[in-house]
Coordinates of N, CA and C in Angstrom, one line a residue:
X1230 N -11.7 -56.3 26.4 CA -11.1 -55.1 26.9 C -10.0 -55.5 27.9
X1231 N -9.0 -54.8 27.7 CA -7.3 -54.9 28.3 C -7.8 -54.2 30.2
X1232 N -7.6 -55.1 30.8 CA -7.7 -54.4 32.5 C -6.2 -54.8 32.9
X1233 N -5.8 -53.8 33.7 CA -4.7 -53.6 33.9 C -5.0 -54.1 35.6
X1234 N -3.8 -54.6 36.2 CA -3.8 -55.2 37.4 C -3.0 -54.9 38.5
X1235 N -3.3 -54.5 39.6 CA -2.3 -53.7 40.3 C -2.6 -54.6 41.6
X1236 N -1.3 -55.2 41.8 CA -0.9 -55.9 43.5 C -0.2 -55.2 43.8
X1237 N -0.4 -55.5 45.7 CA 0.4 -55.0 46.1 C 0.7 -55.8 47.2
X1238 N 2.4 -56.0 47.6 CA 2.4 -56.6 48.5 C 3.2 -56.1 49.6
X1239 N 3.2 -56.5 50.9 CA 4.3 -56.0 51.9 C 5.2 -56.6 52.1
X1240 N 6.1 -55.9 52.7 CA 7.8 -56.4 53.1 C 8.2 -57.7 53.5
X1241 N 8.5 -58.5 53.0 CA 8.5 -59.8 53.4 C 8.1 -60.7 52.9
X1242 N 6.8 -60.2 51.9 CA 5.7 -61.7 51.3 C 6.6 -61.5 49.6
X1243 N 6.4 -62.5 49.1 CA 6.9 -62.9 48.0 C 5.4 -63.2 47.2
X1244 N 5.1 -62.2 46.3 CA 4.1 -62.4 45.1 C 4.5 -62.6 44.1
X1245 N 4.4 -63.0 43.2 CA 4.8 -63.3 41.4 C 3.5 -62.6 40.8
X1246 N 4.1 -61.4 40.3 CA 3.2 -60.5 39.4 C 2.7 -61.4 38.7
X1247 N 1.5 -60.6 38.1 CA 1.1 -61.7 36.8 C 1.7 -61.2 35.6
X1248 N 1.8 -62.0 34.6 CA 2.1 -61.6 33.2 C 1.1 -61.2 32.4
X1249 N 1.8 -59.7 32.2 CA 1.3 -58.9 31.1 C 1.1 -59.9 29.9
X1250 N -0.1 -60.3 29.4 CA -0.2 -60.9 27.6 C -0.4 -59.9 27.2
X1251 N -1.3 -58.7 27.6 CA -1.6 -57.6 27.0 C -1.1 -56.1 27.2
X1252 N 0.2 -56.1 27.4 CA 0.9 -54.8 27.7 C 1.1 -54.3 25.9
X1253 N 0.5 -53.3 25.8 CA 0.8 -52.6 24.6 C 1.7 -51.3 24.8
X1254 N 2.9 -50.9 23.6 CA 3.7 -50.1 23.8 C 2.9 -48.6 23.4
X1255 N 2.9 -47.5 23.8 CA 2.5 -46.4 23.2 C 2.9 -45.3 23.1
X1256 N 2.9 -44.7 21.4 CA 4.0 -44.1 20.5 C 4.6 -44.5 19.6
X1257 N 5.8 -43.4 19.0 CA 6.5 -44.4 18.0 C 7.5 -44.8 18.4
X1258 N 8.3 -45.9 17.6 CA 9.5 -46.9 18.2 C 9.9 -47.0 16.9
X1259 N 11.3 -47.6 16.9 CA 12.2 -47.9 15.6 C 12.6 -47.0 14.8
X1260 N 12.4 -47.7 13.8 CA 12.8 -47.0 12.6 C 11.8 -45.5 12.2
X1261 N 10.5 -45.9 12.7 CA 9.4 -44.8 12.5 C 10.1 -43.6 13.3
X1262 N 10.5 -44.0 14.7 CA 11.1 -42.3 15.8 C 12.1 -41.8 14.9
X1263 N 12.9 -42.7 14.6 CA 14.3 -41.8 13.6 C 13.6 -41.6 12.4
X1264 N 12.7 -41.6 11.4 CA 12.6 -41.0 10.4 C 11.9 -39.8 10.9
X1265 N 10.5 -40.0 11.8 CA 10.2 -38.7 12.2 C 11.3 -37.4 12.7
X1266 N 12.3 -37.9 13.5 CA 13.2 -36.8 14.2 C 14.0 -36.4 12.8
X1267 N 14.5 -37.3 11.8 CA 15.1 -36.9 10.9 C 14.0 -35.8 10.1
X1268 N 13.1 -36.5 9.8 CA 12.3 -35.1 8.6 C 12.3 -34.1 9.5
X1269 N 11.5 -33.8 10.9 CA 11.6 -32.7 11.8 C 12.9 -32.3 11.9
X1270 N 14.0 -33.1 11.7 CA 15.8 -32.1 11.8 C 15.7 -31.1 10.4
X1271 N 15.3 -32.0 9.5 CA 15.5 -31.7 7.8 C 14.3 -30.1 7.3
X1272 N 13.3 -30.2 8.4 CA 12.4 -29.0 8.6 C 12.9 -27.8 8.6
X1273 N 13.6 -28.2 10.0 CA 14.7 -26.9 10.6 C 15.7 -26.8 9.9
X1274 N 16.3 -27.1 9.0 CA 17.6 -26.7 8.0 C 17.4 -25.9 7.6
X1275 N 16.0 -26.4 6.6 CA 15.5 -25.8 5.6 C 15.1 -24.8 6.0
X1276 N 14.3 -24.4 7.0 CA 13.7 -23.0 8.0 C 14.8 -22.3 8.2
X1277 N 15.7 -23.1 8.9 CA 17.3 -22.1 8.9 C 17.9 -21.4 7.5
X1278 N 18.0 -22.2 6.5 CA 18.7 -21.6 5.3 C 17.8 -20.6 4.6
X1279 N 16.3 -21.0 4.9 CA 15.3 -20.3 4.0 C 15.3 -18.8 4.6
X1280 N 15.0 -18.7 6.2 CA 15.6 -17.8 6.7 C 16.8 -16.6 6.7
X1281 N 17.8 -17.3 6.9 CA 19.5 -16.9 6.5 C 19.5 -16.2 4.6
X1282 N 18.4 -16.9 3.9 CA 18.6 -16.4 2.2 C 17.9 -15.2 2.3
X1283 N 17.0 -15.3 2.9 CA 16.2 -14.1 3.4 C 16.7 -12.8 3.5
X1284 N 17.6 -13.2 4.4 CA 17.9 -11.7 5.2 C 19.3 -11.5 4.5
X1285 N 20.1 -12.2 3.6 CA 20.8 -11.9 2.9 C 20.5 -11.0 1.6
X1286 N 18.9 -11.6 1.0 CA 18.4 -11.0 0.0 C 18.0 -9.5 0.7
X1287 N 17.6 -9.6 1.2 CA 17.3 -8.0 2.0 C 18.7 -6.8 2.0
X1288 N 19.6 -7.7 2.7 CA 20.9 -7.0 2.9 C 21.4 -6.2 1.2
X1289 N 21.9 -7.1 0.7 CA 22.0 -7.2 -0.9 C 20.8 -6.2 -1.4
X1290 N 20.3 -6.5 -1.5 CA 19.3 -5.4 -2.5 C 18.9 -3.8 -1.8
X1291 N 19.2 -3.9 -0.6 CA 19.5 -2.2 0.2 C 17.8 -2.1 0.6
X1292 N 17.0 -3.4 0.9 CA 15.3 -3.4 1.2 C 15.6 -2.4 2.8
X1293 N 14.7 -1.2 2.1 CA 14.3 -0.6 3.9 C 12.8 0.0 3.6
X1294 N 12.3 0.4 4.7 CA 10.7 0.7 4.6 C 10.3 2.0 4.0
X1295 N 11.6 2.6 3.2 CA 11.7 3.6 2.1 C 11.7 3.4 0.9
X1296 N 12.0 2.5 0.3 CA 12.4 1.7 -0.7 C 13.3 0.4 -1.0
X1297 N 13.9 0.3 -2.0 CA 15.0 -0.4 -2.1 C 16.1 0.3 -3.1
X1298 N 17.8 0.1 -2.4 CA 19.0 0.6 -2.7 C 18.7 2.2 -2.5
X1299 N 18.9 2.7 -4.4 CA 18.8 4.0 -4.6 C 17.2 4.5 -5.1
X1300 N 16.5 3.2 -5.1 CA 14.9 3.6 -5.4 C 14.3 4.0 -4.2
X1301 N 13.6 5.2 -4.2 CA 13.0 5.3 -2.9 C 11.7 5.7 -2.9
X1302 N 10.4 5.7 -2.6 CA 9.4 5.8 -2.6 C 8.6 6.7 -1.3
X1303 N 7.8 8.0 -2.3 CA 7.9 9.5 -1.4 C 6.3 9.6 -1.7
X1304 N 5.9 10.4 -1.7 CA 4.1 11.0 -2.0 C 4.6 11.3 -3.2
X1305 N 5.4 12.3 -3.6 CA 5.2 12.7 -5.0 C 5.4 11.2 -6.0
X1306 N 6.3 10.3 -5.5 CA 6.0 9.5 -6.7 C 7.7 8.7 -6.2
X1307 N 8.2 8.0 -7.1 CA 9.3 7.3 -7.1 C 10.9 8.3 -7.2
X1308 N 11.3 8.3 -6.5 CA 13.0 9.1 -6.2 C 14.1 7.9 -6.6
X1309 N 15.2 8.5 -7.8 CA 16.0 7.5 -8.1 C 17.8 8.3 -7.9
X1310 N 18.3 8.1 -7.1 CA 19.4 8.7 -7.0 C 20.8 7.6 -7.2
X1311 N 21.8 9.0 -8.3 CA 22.8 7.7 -8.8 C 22.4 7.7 -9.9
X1312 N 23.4 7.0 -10.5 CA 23.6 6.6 -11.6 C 22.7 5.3 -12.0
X1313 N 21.7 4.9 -12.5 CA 20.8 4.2 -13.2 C 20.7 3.4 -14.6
X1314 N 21.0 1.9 -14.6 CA 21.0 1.3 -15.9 C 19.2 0.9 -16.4
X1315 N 18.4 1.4 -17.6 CA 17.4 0.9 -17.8 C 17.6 -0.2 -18.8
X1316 N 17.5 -1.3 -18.8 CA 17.7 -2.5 -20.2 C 16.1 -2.2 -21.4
X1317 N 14.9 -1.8 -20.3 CA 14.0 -1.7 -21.3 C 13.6 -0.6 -21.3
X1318 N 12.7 0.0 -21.9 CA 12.0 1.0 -21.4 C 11.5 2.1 -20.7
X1319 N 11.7 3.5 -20.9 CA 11.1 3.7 -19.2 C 9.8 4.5 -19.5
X1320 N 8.9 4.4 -18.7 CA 7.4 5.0 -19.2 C 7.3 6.4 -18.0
X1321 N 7.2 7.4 -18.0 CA 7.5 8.2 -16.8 C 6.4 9.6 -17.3
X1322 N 6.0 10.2 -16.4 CA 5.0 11.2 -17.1 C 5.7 12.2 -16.9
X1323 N 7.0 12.2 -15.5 CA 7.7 13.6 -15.3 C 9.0 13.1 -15.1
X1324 N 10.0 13.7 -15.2 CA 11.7 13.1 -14.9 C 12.3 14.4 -14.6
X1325 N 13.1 14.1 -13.5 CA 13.5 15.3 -12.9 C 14.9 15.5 -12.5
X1326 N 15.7 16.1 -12.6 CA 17.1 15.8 -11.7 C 17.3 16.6 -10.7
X1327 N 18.1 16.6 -9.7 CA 18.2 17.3 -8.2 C 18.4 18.6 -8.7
X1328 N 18.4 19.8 -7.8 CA 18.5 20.8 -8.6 C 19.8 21.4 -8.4
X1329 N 20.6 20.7 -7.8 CA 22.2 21.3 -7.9 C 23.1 20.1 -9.1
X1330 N 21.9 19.6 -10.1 CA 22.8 18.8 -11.1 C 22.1 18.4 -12.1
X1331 N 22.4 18.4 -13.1 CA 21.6 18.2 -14.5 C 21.4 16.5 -14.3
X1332 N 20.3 16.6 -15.6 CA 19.9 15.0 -16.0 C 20.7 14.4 -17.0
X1333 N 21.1 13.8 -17.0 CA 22.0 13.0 -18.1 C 21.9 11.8 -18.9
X1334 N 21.1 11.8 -19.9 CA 20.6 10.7 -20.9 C 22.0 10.3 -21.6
X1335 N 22.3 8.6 -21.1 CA 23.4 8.2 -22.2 C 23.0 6.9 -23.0
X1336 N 23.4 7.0 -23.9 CA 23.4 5.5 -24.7 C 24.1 5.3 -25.8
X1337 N 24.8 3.8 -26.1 CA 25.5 3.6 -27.3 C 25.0 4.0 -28.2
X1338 N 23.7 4.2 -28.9 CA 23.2 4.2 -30.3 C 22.5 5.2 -30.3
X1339 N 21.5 6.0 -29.4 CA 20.4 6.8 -29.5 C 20.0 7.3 -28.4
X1340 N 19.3 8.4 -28.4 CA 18.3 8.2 -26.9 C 17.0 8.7 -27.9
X1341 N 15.8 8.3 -27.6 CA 14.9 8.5 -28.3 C 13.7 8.9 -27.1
X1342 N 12.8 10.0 -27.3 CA 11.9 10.2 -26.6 C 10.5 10.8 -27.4
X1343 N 9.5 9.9 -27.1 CA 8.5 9.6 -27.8 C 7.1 10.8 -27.0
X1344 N 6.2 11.2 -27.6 CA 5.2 11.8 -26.9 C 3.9 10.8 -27.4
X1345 N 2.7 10.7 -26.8 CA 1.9 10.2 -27.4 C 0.5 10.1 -26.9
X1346 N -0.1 10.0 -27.7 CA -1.9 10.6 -27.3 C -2.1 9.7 -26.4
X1347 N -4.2 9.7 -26.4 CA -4.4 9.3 -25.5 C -4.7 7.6 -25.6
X1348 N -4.4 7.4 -27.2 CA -4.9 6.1 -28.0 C -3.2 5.1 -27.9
X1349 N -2.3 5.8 -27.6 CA -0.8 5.1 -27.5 C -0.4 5.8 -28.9
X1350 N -0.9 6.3 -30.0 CA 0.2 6.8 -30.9 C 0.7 7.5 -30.8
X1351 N 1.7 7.5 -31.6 CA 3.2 8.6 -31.2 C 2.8 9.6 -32.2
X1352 N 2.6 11.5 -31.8 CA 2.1 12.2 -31.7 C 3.7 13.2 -32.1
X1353 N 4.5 12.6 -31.6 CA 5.8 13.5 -31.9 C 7.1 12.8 -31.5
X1354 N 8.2 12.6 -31.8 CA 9.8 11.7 -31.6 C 10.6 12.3 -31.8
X1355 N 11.6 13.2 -30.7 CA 13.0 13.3 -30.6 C 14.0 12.4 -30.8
X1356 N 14.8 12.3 -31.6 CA 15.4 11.3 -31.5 C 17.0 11.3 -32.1
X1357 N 18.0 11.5 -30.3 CA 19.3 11.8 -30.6 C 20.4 10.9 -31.0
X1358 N 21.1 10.9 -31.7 CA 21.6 9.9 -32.3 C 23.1 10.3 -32.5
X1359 N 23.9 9.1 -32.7 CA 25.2 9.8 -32.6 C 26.0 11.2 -33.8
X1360 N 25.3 10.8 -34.9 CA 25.7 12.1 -36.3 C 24.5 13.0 -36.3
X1361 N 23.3 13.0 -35.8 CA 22.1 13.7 -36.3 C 21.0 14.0 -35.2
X1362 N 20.6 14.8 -35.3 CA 19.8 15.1 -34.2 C 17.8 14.9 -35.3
X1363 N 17.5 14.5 -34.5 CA 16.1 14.2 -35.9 C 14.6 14.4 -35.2
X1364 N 14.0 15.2 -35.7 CA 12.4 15.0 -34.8 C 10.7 15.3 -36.0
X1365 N 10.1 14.2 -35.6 CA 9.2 13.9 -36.5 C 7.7 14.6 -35.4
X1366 N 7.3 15.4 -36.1 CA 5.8 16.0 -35.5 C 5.5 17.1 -36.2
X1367 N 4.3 17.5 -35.7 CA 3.6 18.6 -36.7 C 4.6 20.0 -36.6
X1368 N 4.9 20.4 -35.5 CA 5.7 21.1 -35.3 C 7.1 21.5 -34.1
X1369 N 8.0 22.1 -34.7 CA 9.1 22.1 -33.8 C 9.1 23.5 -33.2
X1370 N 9.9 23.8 -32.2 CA 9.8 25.4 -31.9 C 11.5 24.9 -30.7
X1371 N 12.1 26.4 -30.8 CA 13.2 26.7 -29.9 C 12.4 28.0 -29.0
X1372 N 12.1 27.8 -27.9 CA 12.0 29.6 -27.2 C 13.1 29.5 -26.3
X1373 N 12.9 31.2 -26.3 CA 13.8 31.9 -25.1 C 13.5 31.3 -24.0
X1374 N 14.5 31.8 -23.1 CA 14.1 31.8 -21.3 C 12.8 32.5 -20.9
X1375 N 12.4 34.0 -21.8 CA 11.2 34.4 -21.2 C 10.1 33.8 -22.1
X1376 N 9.8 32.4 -22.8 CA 9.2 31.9 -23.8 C 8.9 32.2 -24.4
X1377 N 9.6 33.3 -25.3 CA 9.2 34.1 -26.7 C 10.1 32.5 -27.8
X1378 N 9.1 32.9 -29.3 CA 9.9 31.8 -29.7 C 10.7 31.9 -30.5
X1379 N 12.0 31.2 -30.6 CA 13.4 32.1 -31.6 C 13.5 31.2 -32.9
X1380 N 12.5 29.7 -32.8 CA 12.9 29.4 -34.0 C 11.8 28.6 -34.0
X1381 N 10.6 28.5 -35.2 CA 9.6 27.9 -35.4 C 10.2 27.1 -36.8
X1382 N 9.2 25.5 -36.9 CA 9.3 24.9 -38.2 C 8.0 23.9 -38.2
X1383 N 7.5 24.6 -38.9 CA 6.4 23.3 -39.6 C 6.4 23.1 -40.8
X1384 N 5.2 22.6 -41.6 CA 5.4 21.5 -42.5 C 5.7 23.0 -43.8
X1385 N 4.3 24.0 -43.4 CA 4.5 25.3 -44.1 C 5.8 26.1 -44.5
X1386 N 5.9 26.9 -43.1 CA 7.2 27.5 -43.2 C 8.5 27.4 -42.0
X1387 N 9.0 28.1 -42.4 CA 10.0 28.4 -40.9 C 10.0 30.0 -40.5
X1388 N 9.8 30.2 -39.4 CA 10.2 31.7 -38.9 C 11.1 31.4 -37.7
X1389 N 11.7 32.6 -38.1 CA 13.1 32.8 -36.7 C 12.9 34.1 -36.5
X1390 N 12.8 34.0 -35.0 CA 11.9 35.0 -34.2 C 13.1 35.9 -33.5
X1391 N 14.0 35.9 -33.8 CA 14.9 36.6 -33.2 C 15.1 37.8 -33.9
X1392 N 15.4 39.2 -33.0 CA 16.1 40.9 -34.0 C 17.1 40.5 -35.1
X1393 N 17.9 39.7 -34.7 CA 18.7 39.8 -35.7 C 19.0 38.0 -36.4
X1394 N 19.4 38.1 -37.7 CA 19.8 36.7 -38.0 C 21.3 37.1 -38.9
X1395 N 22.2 36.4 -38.2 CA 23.5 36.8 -38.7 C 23.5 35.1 -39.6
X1396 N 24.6 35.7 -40.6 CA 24.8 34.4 -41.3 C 26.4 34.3 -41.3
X1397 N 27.1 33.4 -41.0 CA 28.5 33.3 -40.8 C 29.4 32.4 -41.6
X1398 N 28.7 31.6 -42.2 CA 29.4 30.9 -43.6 C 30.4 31.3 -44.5
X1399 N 31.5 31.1 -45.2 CA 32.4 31.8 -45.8 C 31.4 32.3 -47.1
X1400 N 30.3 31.0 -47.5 CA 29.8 31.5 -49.1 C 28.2 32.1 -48.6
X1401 N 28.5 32.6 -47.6 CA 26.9 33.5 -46.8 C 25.8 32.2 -46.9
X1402 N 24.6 33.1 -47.4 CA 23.2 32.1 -47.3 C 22.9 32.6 -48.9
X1403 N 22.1 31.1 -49.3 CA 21.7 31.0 -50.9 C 20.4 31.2 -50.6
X1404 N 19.4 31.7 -51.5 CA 18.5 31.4 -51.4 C 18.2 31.3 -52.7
X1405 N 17.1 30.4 -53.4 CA 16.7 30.2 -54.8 C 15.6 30.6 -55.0
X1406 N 15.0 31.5 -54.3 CA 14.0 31.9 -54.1 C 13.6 33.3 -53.9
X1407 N 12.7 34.0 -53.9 CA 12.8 35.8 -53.5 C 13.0 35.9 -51.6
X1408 N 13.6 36.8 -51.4 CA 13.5 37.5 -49.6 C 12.9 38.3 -49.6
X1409 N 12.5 38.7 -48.3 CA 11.8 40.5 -48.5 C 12.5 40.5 -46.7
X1410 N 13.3 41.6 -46.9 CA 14.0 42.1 -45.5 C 13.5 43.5 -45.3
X1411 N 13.6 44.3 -44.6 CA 13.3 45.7 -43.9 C 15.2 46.3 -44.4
X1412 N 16.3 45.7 -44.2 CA 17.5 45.8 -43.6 C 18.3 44.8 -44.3
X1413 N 19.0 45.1 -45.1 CA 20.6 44.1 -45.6 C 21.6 45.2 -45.5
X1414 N 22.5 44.6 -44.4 CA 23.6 45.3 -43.7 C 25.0 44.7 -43.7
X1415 N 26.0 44.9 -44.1 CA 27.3 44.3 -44.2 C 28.5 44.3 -43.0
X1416 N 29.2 43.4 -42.4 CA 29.7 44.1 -41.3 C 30.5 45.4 -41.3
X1417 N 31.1 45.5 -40.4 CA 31.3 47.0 -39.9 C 33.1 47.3 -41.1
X1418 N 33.2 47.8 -42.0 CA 34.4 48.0 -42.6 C 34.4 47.0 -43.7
X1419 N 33.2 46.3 -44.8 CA 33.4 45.5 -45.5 C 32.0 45.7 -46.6
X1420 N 32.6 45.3 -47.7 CA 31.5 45.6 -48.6 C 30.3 44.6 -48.6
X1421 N 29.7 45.1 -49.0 CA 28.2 44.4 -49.1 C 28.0 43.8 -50.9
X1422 N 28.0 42.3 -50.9 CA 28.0 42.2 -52.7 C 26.6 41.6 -52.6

């Protein structure tokens, strides 16, 4: 065991310490202190820049404790204001626009909107397209504003629910088939053929 030795002497007397054989240094020294300070500097860079990417990604993407940008997050559900790109899909049970402005579906080739049970099959498909307007389901219907209906189509028949059906065509309406009307009326100063 290392005993350490302590003289002492007064003003005047001349002692010769003894020599330390066993003076040990304690800590690190060399090359070891500078790698340590270096990885601890190289710590803090990285804390600094990881930091700094941080709060730029925050800045950038419009992160607040509302949402992010124009997505904002309410009790009823998700608020998207602006103009909006979807690349995939959107799955939504309700879509709504502000009420001083309509909703506006665009796309190069189609917009297509699918309904569908409780199993994922598709149950009914609108689907608008740039020449044709097209929809696959058991049945279609147009109603009024007071939801009476002005134009029914299923697989059976069609009825159009409206008082009057005017036909405006230069060669009228064909039918290949029998009618049964109440009323065939010609306009006002024109013969009826």
């Amino acid at each position: 065991m290392v005993r350490e030795q302590y003289t002492t002497t007064t003003p005047g007397t001349s002692l010769e310490r003894p020599k330390n054989e066993y003076v040990y240094k304690i800590g690190i020294y060399g090359w070891r202190k500078r790698c340590l300070y270096l990885f601890v500097l190289l710590l803090l860079i990285i804390l600094v820049v990881n930091f700094s990417l941080t709060i730029w990604i925050l800045k950038v993407m419009w992160f607040s404790p509302t949402g992010m940008g124009h997505l904002r997050v309410t009790k009823e559900g998700l608020r998207l204001e602006g103009e909006s790109e979807f690349l995939f899909p959107l799955y939504a049970k309700e879509i709504h626009s502000r009420v001083d402005s309509s909703l506006l579906l665009q796309s190069t080739h189609n917009v297509t909107v699918n309904a569908r049970n409780s199993n994922g099959e598709v149950t009914g498909r609108l689907n608008v397209g740039p020449k044709m307007v097209e929809f696959h389901g058991q049945q279609f219907q147009i109603n009024s504003k007071d939801g009476k209906p002005l134009f029914t189509v299923d697989e059976n028949e069609v009825v159009i629910g409206t008082d009057k059906l005017r036909v405006t065509g230069p060669e009228g309406a064909l039918f290949e088939h029998s009618v049964e009307t109440p009323l065939v009326k010609a306009e006002a100063f024109k013969q009826l053929r």
